[in-house]
CSV table of C-alpha atoms in Angstrom, one decimal:
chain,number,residue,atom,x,y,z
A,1,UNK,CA,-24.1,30.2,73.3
A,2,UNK,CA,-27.0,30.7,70.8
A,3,UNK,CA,-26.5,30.4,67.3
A,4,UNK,CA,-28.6,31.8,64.4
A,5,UNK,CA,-28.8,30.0,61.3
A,6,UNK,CA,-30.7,31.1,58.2
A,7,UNK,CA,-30.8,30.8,54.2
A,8,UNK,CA,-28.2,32.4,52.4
A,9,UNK,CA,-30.5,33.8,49.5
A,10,UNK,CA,-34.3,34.0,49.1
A,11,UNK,CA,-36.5,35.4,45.8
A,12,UNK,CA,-39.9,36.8,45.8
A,13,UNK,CA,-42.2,38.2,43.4
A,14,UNK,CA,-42.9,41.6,44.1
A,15,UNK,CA,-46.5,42.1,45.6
A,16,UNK,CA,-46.5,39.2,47.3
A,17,UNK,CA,-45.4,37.8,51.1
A,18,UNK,CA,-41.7,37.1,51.9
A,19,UNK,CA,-41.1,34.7,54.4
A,20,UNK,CA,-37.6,34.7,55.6
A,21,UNK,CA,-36.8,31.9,58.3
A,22,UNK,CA,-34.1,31.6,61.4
A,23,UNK,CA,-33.0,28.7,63.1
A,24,UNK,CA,-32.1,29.6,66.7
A,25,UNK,CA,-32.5,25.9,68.6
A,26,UNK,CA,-30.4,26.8,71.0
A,27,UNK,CA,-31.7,30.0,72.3
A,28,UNK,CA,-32.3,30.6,76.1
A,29,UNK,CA,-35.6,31.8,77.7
A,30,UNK,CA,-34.7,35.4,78.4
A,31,UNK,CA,-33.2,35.6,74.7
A,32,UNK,CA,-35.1,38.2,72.3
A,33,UNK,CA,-35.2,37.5,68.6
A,34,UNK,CA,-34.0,40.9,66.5
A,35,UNK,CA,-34.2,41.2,62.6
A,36,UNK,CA,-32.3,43.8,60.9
A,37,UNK,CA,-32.0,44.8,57.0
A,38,UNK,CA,-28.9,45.8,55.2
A,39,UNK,CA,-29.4,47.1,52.0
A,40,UNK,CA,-26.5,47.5,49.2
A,41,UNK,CA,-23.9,50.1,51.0
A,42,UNK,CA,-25.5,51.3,53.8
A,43,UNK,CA,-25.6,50.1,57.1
A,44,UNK,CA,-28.2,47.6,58.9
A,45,UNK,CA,-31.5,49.3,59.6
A,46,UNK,CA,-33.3,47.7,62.9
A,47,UNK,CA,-36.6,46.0,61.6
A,48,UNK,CA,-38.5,44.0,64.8
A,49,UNK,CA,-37.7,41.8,67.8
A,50,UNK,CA,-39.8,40.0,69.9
A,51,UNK,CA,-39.2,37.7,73.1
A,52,UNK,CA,-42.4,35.2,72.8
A,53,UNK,CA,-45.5,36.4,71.5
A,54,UNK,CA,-46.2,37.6,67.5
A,55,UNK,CA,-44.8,41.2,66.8
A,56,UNK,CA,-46.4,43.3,64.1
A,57,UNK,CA,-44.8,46.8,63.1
A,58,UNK,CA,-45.1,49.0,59.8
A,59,UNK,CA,-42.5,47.5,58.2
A,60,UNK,CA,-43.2,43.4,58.9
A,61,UNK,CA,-44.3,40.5,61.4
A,62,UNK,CA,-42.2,38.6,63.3
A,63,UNK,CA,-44.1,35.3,63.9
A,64,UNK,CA,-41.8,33.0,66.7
A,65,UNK,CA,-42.8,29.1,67.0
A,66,UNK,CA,-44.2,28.3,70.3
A,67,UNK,CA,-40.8,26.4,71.4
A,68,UNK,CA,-38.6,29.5,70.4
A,69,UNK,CA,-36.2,27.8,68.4
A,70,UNK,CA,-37.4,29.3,65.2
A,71,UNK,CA,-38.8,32.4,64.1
A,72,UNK,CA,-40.1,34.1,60.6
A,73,UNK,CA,-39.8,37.7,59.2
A,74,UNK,CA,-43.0,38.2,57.0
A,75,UNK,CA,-42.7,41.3,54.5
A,76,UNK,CA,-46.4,41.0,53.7
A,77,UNK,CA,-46.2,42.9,50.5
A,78,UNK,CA,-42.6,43.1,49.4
A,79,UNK,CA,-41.6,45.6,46.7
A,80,UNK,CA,-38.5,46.3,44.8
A,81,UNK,CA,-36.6,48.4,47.6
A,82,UNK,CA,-36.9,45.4,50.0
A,83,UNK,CA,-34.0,43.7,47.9
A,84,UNK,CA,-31.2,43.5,51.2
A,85,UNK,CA,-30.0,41.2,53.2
A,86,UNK,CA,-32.2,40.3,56.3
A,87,UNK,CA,-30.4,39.7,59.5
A,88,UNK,CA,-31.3,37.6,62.0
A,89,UNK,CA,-29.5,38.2,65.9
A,90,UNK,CA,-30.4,37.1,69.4
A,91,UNK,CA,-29.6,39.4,72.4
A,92,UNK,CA,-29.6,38.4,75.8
A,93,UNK,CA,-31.4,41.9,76.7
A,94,UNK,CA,-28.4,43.7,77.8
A,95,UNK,CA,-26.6,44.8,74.2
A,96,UNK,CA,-23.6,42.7,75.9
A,97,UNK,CA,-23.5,39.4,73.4
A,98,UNK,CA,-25.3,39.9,70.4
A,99,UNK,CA,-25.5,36.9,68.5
A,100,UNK,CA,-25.6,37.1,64.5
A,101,UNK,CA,-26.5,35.1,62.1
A,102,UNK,CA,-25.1,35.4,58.5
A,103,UNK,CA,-27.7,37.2,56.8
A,104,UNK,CA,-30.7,35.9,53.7
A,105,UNK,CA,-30.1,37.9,50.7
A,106,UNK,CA,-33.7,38.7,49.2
A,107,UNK,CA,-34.1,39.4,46.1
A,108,UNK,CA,-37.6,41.0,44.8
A,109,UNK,CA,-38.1,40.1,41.3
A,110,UNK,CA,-40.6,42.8,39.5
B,1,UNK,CA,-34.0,62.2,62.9
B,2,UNK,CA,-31.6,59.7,64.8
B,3,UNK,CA,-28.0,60.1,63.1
B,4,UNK,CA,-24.6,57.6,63.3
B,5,UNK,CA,-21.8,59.4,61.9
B,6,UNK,CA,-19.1,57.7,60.6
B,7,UNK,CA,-15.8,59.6,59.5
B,8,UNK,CA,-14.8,58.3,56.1
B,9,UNK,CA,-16.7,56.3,54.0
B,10,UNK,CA,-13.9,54.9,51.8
B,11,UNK,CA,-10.0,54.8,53.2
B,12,UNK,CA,-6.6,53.7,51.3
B,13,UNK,CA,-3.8,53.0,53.9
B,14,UNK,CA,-0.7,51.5,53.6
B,15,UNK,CA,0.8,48.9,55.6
B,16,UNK,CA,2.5,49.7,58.7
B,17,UNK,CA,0.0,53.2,59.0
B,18,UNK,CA,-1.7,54.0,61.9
B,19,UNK,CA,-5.6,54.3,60.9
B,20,UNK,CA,-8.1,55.9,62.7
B,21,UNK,CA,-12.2,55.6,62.3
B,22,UNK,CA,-14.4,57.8,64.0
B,23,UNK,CA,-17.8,57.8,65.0
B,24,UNK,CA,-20.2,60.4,66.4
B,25,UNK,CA,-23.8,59.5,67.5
B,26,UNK,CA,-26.5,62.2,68.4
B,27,UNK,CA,-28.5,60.7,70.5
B,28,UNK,CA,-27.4,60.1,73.7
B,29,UNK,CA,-27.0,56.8,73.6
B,30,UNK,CA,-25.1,54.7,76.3
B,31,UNK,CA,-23.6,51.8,74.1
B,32,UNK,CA,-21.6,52.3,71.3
B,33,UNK,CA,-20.1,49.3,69.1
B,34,UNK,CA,-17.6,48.6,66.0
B,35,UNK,CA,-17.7,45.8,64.1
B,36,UNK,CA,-16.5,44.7,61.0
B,37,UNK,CA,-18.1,42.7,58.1
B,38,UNK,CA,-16.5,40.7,55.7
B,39,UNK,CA,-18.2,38.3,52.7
B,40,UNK,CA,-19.5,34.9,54.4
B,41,UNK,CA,-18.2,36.0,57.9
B,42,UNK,CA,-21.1,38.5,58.6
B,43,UNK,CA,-20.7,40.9,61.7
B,44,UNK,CA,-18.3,40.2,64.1
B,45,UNK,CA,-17.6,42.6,67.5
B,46,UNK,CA,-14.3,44.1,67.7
B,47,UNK,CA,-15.0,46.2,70.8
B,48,UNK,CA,-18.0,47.5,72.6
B,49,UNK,CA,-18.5,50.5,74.9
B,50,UNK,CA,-21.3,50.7,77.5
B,51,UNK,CA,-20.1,54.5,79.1
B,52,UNK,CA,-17.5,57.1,78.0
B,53,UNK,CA,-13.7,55.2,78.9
B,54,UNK,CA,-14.8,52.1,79.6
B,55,UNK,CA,-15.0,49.4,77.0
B,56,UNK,CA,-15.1,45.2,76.6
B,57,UNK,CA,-13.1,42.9,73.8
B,58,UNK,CA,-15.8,41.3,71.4
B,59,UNK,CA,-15.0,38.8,69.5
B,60,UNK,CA,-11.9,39.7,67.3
B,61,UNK,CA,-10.1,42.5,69.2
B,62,UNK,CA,-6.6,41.6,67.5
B,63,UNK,CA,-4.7,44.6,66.1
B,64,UNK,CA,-7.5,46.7,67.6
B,65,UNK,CA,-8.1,49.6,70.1
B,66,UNK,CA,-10.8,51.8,70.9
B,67,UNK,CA,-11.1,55.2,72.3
B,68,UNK,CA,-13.7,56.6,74.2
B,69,UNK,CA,-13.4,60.0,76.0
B,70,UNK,CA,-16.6,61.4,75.4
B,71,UNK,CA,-20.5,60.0,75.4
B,72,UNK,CA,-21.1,60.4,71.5
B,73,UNK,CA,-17.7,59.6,70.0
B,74,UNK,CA,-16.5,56.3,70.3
B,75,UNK,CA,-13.2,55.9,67.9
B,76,UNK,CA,-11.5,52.7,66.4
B,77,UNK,CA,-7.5,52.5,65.5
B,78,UNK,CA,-5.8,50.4,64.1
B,79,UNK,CA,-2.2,50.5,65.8
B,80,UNK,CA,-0.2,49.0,62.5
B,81,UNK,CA,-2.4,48.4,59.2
B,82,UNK,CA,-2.1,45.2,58.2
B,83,UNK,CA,-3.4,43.9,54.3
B,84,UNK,CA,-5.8,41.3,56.1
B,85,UNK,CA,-7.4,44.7,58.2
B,86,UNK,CA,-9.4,45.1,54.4
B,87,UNK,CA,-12.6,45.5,55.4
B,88,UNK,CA,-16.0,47.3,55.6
B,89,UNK,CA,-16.1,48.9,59.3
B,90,UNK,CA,-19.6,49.3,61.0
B,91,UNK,CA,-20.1,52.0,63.8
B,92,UNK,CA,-23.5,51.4,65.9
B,93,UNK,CA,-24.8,52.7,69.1
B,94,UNK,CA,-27.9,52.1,71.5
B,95,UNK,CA,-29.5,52.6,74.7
B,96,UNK,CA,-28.7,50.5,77.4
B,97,UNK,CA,-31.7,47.8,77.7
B,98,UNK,CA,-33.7,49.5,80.6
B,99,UNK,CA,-33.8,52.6,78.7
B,100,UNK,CA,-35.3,51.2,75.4
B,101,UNK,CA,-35.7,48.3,73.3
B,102,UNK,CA,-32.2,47.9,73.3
B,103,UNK,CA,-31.9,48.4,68.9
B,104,UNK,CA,-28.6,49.3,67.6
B,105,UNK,CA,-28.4,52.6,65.2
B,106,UNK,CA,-25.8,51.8,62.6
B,107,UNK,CA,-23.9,54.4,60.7
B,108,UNK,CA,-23.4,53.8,57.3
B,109,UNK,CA,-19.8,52.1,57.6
B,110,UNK,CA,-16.4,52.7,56.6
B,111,UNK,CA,-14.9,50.8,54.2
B,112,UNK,CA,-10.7,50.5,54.6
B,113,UNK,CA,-8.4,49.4,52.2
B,114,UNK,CA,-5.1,48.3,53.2
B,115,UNK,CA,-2.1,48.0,50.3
């Protein structure tokens, strides 16, 4: 089975990138990449995913290394209300096994 | 706006009760999930549902059922509360793959206390 791993806390400076890596060596080929965000008493919000290439949304990019076994969620100019905890999760495209990992907890320092 | 509705947002039962956590979705969505999340454990899948009555074990169905008699309500119970049932519960739901990009809606969870 895949397995996610990623940092348990992260800081930025407000204004400028976050860059919040996941570990996923083991991930198969028809594997997508998912980031959520949880912030403080809600529930996780869906963010970005992407299967090989480079994904860019509103909210961030979601650069995957050629290899797939690592992937980055880029906040490109992170402000106070990004402060959560950013979720990495694999899904083997059918919502069946969802694959967590344990969650960065950013912190965006004015 | 795309909604998750979750019953209670804060519970107190006692041992022994018979607890039950609803959740409503508006969107026509196929799948419906419960998990729960505890500090350093993350998300784990008590049950999933991909159409009304039917439904699969995730990963830590123990002391767990699930209902599901109709599309957007997919219900949780716990038979017998037990202390180490403490928890914040997490209601999401999502279209099934070929029908979207396959992201799970979350409600805003209910947290359970069991004395």
């Amino acid at each position: 089975d895949a397995k996610t791993t990623q940092p348990t806390s992260m800081d930025c400076a407000e204004g400028r990138a976050a860059n919040l890596p996941c570990n996923h060596s083991t991930i198969s080929g028809n594997e997508y990449v998912y980031w959520y965000r949880q912030i403080h008493s809600q529930g996780p919000q869906y963010i970005i995913h992407g299967l090989k290439n480079n994904e860019t949304n509103e909210m961030a990019s979601l650069i995957i290394t050629e290899d797939r076994k690592s992937s980055t969620l880029i906040l490109p100019h992170a402000t106070l209300r990004d402060t959560a905890v950013y979720y990495c999760m694999i899904n083997a495209g059918n919502n069946r096994k969802l694959i967590w990992g344990l969650g960065t907890s950013l912190a965006v320092n004015p | 706006d795309v909604k998750v509705t979750q019953s209670s947002r804060y519970l107190v039962k006692r041992t022994g009760e018979k607890v039950f956590l609803e959740c409503v979705q508006d969107m026509d969505h196929e799948n419906m999930f419960w998990y729960r999340q505890d500090p350093g454990l993350g998300l784990r899948l008590i049950y999933f549902s991909y159409d009304v009555k039917m439904k699969e074990k995730g990963d830590i169905p123990e002391g767990y059922s699930v209902s599901r008699e109709k599309k957007e309500r997919f219900s949780l119970i716990l038979e017998s509360a037990s202390t180490n049932q403490t928890s914040m519960y997490l209601c999401a739901s999502s279209l099934v793959w070929a029908r979207g990009t396959g992201e799970l809606f979350f409600g805003e969870g209910s947290r359970l206390t069991v004395l």
